[in-house]
Short mmCIF file of C-alpha atoms in Angstrom, two decimals:
data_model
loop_
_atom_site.label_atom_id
_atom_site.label_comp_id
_atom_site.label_asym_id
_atom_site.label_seq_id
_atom_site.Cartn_x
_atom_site.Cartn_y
_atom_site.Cartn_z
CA UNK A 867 -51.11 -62.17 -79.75
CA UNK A 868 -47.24 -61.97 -79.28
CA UNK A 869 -46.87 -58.72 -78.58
CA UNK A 870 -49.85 -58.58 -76.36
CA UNK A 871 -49.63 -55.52 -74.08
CA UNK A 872 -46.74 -53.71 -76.25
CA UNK A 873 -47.01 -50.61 -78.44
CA UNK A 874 -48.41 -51.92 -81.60
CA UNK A 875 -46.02 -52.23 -84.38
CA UNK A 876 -46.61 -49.97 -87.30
CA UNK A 877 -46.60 -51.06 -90.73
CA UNK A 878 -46.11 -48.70 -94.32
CA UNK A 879 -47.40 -51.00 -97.20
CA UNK A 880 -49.36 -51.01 -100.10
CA UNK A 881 -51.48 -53.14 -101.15
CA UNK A 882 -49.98 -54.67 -104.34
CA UNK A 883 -46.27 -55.12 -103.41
CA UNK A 884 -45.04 -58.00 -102.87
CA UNK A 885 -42.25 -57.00 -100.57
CA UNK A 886 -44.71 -56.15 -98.34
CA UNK A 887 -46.66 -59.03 -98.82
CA UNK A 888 -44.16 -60.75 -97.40
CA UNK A 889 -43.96 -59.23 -94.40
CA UNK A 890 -47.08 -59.20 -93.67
CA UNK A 891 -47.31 -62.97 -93.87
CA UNK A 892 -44.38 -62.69 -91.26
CA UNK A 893 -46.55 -61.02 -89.50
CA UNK A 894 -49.20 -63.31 -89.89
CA UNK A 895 -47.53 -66.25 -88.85
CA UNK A 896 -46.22 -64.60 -85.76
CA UNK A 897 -49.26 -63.74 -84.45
CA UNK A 898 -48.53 -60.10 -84.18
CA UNK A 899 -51.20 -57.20 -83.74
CA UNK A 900 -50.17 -54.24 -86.36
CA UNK A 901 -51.24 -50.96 -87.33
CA UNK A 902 -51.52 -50.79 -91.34
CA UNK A 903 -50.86 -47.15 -93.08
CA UNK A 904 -51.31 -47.62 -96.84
CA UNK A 905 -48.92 -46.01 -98.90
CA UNK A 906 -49.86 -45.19 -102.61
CA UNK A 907 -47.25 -45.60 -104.94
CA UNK A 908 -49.11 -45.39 -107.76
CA UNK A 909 -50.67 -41.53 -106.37
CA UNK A 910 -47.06 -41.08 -105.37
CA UNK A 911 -47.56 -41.24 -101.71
CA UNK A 912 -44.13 -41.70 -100.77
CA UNK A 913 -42.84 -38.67 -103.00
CA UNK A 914 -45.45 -35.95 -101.69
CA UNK A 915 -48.33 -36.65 -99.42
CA UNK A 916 -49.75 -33.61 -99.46
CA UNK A 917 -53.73 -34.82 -98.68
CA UNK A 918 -52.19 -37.54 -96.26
CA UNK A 919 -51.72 -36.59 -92.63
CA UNK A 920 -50.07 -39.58 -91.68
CA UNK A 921 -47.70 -39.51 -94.01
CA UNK A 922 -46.33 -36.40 -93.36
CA UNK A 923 -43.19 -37.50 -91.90
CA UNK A 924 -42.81 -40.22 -94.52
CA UNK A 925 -39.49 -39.55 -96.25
CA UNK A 926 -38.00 -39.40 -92.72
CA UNK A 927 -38.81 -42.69 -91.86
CA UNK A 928 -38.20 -44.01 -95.47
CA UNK A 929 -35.50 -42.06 -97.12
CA UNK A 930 -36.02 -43.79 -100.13
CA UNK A 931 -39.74 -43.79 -100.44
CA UNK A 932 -40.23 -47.40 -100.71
CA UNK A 933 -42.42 -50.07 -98.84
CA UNK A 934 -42.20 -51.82 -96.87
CA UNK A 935 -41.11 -50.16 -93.40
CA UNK A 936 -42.01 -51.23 -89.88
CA UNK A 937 -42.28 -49.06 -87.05
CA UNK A 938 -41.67 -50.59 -83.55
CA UNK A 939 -41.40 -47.96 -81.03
CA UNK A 940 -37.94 -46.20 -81.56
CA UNK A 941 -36.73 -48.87 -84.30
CA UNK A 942 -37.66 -48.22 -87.84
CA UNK A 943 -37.04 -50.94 -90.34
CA UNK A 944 -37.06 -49.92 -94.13
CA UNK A 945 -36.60 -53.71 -95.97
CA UNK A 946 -38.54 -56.74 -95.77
CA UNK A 947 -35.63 -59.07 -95.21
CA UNK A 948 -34.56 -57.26 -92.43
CA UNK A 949 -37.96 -56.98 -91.21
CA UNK A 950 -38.43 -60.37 -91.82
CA UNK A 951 -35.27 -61.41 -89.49
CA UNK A 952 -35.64 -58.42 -86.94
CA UNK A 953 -39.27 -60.38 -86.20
CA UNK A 954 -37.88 -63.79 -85.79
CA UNK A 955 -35.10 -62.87 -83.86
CA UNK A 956 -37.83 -61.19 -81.56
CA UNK A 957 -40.65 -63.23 -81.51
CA UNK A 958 -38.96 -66.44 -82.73
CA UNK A 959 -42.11 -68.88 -82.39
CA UNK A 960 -42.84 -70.25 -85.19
CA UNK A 961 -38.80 -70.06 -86.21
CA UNK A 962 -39.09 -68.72 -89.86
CA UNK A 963 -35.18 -70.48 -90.54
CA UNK A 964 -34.79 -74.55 -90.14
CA UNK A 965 -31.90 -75.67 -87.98
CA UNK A 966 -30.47 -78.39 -90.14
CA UNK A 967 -27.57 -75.83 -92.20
CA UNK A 968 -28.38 -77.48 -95.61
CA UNK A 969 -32.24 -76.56 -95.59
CA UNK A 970 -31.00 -73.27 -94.11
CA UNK A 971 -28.64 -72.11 -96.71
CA UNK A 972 -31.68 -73.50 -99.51
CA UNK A 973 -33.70 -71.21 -97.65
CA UNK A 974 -31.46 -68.05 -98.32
CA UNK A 975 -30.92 -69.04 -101.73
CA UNK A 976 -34.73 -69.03 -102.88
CA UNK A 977 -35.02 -65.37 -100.74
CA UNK A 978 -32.19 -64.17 -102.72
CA UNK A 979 -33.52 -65.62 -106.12
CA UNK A 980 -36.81 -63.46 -105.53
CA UNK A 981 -35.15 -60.58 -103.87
CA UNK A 982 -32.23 -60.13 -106.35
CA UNK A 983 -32.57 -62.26 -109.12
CA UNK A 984 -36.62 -61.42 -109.99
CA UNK A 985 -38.39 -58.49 -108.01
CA UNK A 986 -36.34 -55.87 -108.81
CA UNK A 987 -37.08 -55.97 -112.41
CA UNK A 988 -40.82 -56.32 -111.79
CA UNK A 989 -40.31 -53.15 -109.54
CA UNK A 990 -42.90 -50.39 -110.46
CA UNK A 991 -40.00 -47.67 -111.35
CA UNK A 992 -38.29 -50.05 -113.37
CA UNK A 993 -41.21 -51.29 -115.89
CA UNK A 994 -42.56 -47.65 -115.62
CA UNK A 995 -39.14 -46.64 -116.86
CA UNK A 996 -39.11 -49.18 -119.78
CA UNK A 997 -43.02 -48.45 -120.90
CA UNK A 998 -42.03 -44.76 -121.51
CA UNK A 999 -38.62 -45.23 -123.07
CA UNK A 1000 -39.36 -48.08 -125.22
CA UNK A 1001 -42.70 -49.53 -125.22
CA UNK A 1002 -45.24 -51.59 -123.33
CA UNK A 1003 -44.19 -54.73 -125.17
CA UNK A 1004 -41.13 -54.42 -124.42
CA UNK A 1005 -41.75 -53.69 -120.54
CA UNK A 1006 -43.83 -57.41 -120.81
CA UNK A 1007 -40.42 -59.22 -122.20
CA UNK A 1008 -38.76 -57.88 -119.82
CA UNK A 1009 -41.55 -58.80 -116.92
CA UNK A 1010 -41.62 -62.24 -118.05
CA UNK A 1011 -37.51 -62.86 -118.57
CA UNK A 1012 -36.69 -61.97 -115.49
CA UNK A 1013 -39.72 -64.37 -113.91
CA UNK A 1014 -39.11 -67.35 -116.16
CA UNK A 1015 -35.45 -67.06 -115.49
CA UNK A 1016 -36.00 -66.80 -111.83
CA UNK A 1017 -38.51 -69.90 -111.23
CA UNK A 1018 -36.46 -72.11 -113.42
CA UNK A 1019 -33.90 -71.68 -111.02
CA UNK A 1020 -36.05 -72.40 -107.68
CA UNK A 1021 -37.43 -74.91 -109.19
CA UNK A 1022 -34.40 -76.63 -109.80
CA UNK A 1023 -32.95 -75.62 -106.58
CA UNK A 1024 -36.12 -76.92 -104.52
CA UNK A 1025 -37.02 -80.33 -106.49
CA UNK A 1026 -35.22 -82.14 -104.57
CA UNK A 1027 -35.79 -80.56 -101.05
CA UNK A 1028 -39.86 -79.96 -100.96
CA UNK A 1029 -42.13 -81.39 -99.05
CA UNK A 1030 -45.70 -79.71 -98.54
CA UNK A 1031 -44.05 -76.21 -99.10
CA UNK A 1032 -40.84 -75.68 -100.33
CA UNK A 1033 -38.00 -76.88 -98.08
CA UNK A 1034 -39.96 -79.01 -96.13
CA UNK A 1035 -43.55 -79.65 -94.27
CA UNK A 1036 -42.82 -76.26 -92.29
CA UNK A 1037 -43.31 -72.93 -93.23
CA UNK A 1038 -40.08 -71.41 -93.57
CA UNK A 1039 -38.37 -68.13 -95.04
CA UNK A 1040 -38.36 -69.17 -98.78
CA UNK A 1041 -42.28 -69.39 -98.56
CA UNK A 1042 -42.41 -65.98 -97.53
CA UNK A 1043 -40.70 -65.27 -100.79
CA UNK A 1044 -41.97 -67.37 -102.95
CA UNK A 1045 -45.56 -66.57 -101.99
CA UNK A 1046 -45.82 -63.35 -103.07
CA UNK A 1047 -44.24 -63.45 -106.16
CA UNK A 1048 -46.13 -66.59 -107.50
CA UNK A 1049 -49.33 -64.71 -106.84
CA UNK A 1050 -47.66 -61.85 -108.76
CA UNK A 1051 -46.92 -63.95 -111.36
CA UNK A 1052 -50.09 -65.72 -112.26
CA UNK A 1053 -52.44 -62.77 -111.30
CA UNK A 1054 -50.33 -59.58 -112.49
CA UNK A 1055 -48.42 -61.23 -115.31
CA UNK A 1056 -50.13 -64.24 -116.34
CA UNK A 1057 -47.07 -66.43 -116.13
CA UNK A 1058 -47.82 -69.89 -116.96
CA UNK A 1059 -47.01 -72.54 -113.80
CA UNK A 1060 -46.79 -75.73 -115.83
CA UNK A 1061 -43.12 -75.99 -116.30
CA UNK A 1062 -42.50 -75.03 -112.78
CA UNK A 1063 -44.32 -77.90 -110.81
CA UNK A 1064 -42.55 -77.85 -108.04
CA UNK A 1065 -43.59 -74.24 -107.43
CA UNK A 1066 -47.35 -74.67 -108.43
CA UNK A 1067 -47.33 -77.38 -105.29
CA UNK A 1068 -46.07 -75.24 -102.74
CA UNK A 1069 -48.62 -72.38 -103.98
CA UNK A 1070 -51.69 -74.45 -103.94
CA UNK A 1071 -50.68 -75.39 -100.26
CA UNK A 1072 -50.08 -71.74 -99.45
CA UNK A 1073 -54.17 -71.06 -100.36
CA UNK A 1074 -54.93 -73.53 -97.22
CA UNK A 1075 -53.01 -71.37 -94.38
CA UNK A 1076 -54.88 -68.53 -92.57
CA UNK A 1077 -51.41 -66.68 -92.39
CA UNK A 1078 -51.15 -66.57 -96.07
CA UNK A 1079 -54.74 -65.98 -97.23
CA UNK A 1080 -55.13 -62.62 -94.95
CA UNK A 1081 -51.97 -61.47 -96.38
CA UNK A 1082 -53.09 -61.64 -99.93
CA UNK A 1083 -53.00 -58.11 -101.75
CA UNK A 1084 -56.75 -58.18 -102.56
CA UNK A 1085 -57.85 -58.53 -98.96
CA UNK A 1086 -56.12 -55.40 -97.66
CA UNK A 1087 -57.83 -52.33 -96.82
CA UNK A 1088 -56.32 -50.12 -99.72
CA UNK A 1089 -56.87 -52.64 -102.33
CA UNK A 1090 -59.54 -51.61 -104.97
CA UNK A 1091 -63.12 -52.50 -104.43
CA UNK A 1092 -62.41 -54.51 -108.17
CA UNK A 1093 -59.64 -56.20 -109.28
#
């Protein structure tokens, strides 16, 4: 393990997000050891953990109340990005960015497609928000606008530029990304891959990596016995 004989990193997550999917995948492909403290959102863990112990001091190391945040020793990191690049720069085998600029700056562009352009209005608050002041049909539009718009755009920004995953035959940052919400897609909204071919490719080779298999939301310890 890479950080062999080191405190052991500390990670808030739950099970379902896909921001923290996609740091644990980091994780994952780094090699590093990691203590896992499950955060409810749904129970409102993050608002008032009042049967949780270990979550106590919470809202001090999350102001916000969101997931994911890594712990490592005095450094406390509250946003998967920056967890994401805080663990490359320190353990930086396998590099998560290419070193050719073109593939880099592709790489960025995907993460920001997901990060900006799609997640947020999959975000639990948001469709919560949108169920109670309009209605649940109206909370799936919105779901599946914001994903449709999001994948037609990787998938015409990565056509041209995949190999085996999506900017190449190496894992790199945009997998992390893309990863998570594909999963999210198909399994949570039952988005239809066809159009997006491209993207179906990379996520069929995803399901052959270790790294990305142990990450999945249904193999982590607060998942629900059924999904």
């Amino acid at each position: 393990m890479a950080n062999s004989g080191a405190e052991k990193l500390k990670l808030y997550s739950y099970w379902r997000s896909s921001c923290a999917h996609r740091v644990r995948i980091a994780l994952a492909l780094k090699g590093l050891e990691y203590e896992y403290i499950p955060v409810n959102l749904i129970k409102g863990d993050q608002f008032d953990p009042v049967y949780r112990f270990d979550l106590q001091d919470f809202k001090k190391i999350n102001p916000m109340g969101t997931v994911p945040s890594l712990v490592d020793g005095d450094v406390v990191i509250n946003d998967s990005f920056a967890i994401i690049m805080y663990l490359d720069e320190k353990y930086p085998e396998p590099p998560l960015l290419p070193r050719d600029l073109h593939k880099r700056a592709v790489n960025f562009q995907a993460m920001s497609i997901v990060l900006s352009g799609i997640q947020p209005h999959q975000n639990l608050a948001v469709i919560r928000y949108i169920e109670e002041k309009i209605n649940a049909e109206e909370k799936t539009a919105w779901v599946n606008n914001a994903i449709t718009k999001g994948f037609t755009a990787l998938e015409k920004l990565l056509v041209n530029c995949a190999g085996k995953h999506a900017t190449g035959d190496e894992i790199y940052l945009a997998d992390l990304f893309l990863a998570p919400q594909i999963h999210g897609a198909i399994n949570r909204f039952q988005i239809n891959m066809e159009p997006y071919p491209t993207l179906a490719k990379c996520y069929e080779s995803y399901n052959e990596l270790p790294a990305f298999q142990n990450a999945l939301p249904e193999k982590q310890p607060d998942a629900p016995s059924t999904i």
